[in-house]
Coordinates of C-alpha atoms in Angstrom, one line a residue:
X50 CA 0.0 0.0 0.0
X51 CA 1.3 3.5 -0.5
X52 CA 2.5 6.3 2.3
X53 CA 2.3 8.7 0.0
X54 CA 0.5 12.0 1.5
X55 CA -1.6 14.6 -0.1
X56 CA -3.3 18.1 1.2
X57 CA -6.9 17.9 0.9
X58 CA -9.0 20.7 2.8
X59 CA -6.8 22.1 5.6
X60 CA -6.1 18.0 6.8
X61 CA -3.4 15.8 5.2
X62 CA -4.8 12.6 3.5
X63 CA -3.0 9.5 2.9
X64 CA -3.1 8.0 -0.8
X65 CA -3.5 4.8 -1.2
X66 CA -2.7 2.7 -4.7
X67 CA -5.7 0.3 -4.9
X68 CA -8.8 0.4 -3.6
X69 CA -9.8 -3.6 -2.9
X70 CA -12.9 -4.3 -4.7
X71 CA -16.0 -5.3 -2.8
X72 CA -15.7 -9.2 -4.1
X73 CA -11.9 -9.1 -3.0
X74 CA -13.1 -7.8 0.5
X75 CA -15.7 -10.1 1.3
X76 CA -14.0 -13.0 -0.7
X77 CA -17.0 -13.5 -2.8
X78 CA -16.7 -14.5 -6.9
X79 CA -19.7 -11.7 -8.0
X80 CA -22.2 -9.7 -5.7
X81 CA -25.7 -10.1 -6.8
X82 CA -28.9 -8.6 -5.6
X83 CA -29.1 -11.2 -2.8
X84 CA -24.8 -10.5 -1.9
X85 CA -25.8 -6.5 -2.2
X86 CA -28.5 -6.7 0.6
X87 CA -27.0 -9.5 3.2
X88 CA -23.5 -8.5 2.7
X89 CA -23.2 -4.7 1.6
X90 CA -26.1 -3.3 3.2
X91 CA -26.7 -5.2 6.3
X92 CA -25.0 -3.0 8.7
X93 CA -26.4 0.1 7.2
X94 CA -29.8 -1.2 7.6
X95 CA -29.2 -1.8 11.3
X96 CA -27.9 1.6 11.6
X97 CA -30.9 2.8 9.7
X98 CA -33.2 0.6 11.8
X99 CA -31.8 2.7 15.4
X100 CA -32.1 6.2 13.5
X101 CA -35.4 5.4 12.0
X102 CA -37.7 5.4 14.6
X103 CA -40.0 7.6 17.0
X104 CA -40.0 10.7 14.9
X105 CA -41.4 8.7 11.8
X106 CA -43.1 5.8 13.3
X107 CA -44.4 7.9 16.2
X108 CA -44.4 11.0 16.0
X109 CA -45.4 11.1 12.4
X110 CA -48.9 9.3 12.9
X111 CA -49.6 11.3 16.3
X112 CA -49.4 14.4 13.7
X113 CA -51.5 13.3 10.9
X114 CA -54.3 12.3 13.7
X115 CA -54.1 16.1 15.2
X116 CA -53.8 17.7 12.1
X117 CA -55.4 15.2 9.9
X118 CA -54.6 12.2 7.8
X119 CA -53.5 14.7 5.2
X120 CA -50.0 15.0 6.7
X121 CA -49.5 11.4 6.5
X122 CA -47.6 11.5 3.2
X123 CA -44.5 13.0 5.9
X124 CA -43.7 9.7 7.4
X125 CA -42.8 7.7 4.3
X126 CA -40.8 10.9 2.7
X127 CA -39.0 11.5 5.9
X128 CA -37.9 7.7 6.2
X129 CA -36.4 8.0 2.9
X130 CA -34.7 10.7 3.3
X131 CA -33.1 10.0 6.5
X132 CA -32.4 6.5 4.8
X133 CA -30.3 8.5 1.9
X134 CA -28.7 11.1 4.5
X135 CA -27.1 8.2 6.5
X136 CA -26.6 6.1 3.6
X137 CA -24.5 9.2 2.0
X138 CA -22.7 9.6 5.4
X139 CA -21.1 5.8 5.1
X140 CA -20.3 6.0 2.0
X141 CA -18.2 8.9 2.6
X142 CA -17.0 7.1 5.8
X143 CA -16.1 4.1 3.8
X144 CA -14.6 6.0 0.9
X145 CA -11.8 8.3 3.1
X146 CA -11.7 5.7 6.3
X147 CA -12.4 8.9 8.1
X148 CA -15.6 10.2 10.3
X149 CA -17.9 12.6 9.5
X150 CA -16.5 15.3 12.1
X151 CA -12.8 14.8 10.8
X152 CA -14.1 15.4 7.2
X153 CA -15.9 18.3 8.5
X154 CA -12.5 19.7 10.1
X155 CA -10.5 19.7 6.7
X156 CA -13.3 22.4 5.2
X157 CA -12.6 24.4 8.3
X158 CA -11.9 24.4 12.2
X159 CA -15.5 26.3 12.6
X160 CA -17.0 23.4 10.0
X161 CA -15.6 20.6 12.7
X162 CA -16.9 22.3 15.4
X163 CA -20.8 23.1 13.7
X164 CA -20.7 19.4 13.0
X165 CA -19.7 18.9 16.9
X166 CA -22.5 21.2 17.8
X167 CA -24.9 19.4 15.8
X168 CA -24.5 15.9 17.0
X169 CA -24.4 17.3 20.4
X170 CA -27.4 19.2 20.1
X171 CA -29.0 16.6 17.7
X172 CA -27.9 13.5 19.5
X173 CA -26.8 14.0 23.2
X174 CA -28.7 16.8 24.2
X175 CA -32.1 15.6 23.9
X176 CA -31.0 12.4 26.2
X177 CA -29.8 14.4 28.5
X178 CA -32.9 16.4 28.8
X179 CA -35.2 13.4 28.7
X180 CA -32.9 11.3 31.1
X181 CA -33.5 14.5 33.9
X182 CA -37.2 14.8 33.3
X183 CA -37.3 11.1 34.1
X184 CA -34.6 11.8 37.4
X185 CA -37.2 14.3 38.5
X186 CA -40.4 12.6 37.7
X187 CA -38.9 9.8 39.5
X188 CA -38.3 11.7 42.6
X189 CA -42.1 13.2 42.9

């Protein structure tokens, strides 16, 4: 494999010579449709399986009752698009070996740290929140 170096964004990325195809990874002779979805897509469906959840499946539905069945349309377009955002995020993360917040970084240091901000906010925060109104439920 190579050590060769580039500059890409403000971040030095290695170079490598060859990328191993798919069939020389998973040591099979040709990937068909059954191959794609056991062996390519099986972990991204369980990641998409622990993303996709109560804000389609639950929330979604609770809307279109309030509001009306009108709305309902949301829940399938949602779930697809969350399916392509993550599905585009570990491609990428496949692709460079890298994660999402490092990629982020080589645009820019305030990039890295939006992307931070985000996951916190969109991810960690909310548990935290939930996790103390359960605490002080609890103690009531």
């Amino acid at each position: 494999m190579g050590e060769k170096q580039q500059q890409l964004g403000k971040l030095p990325i290695e170079i490598e010579d060859k990328i191993p195809t798919p069939e020389e990874v998973f040591k099979i002779k040709k990937i068909g449709i059954k191959e794609r979805l056991a062996v390519l897509y099986g972990s991204a469906l369980i990641a998409l399986g622990v993303s996709v959840g109560s804000g389609e499946f639950l929330l979604g539905p609770a809307q279109s009752i309030r509001y009306g069945l009108i709305l309902a349309w949301l829940v399938p377009i949602g779930a697809f698009l969350q399916a392509i955002y993550i599905y585009s995020w570990a491609k990428l993360t496949i692709a460079t070996g890298e994660t999402p917040i490092t990629l982020m970084f080589r645009i820019a240091a305030w990039a890295g740290w939006l992307g931070a901000l985000g996951v916190l906010v969109g991810n960690i925060w909310g548990g935290w929140a939930y996790n103390s109104a359960v605490a002080l439920a609890g103690g009531y």
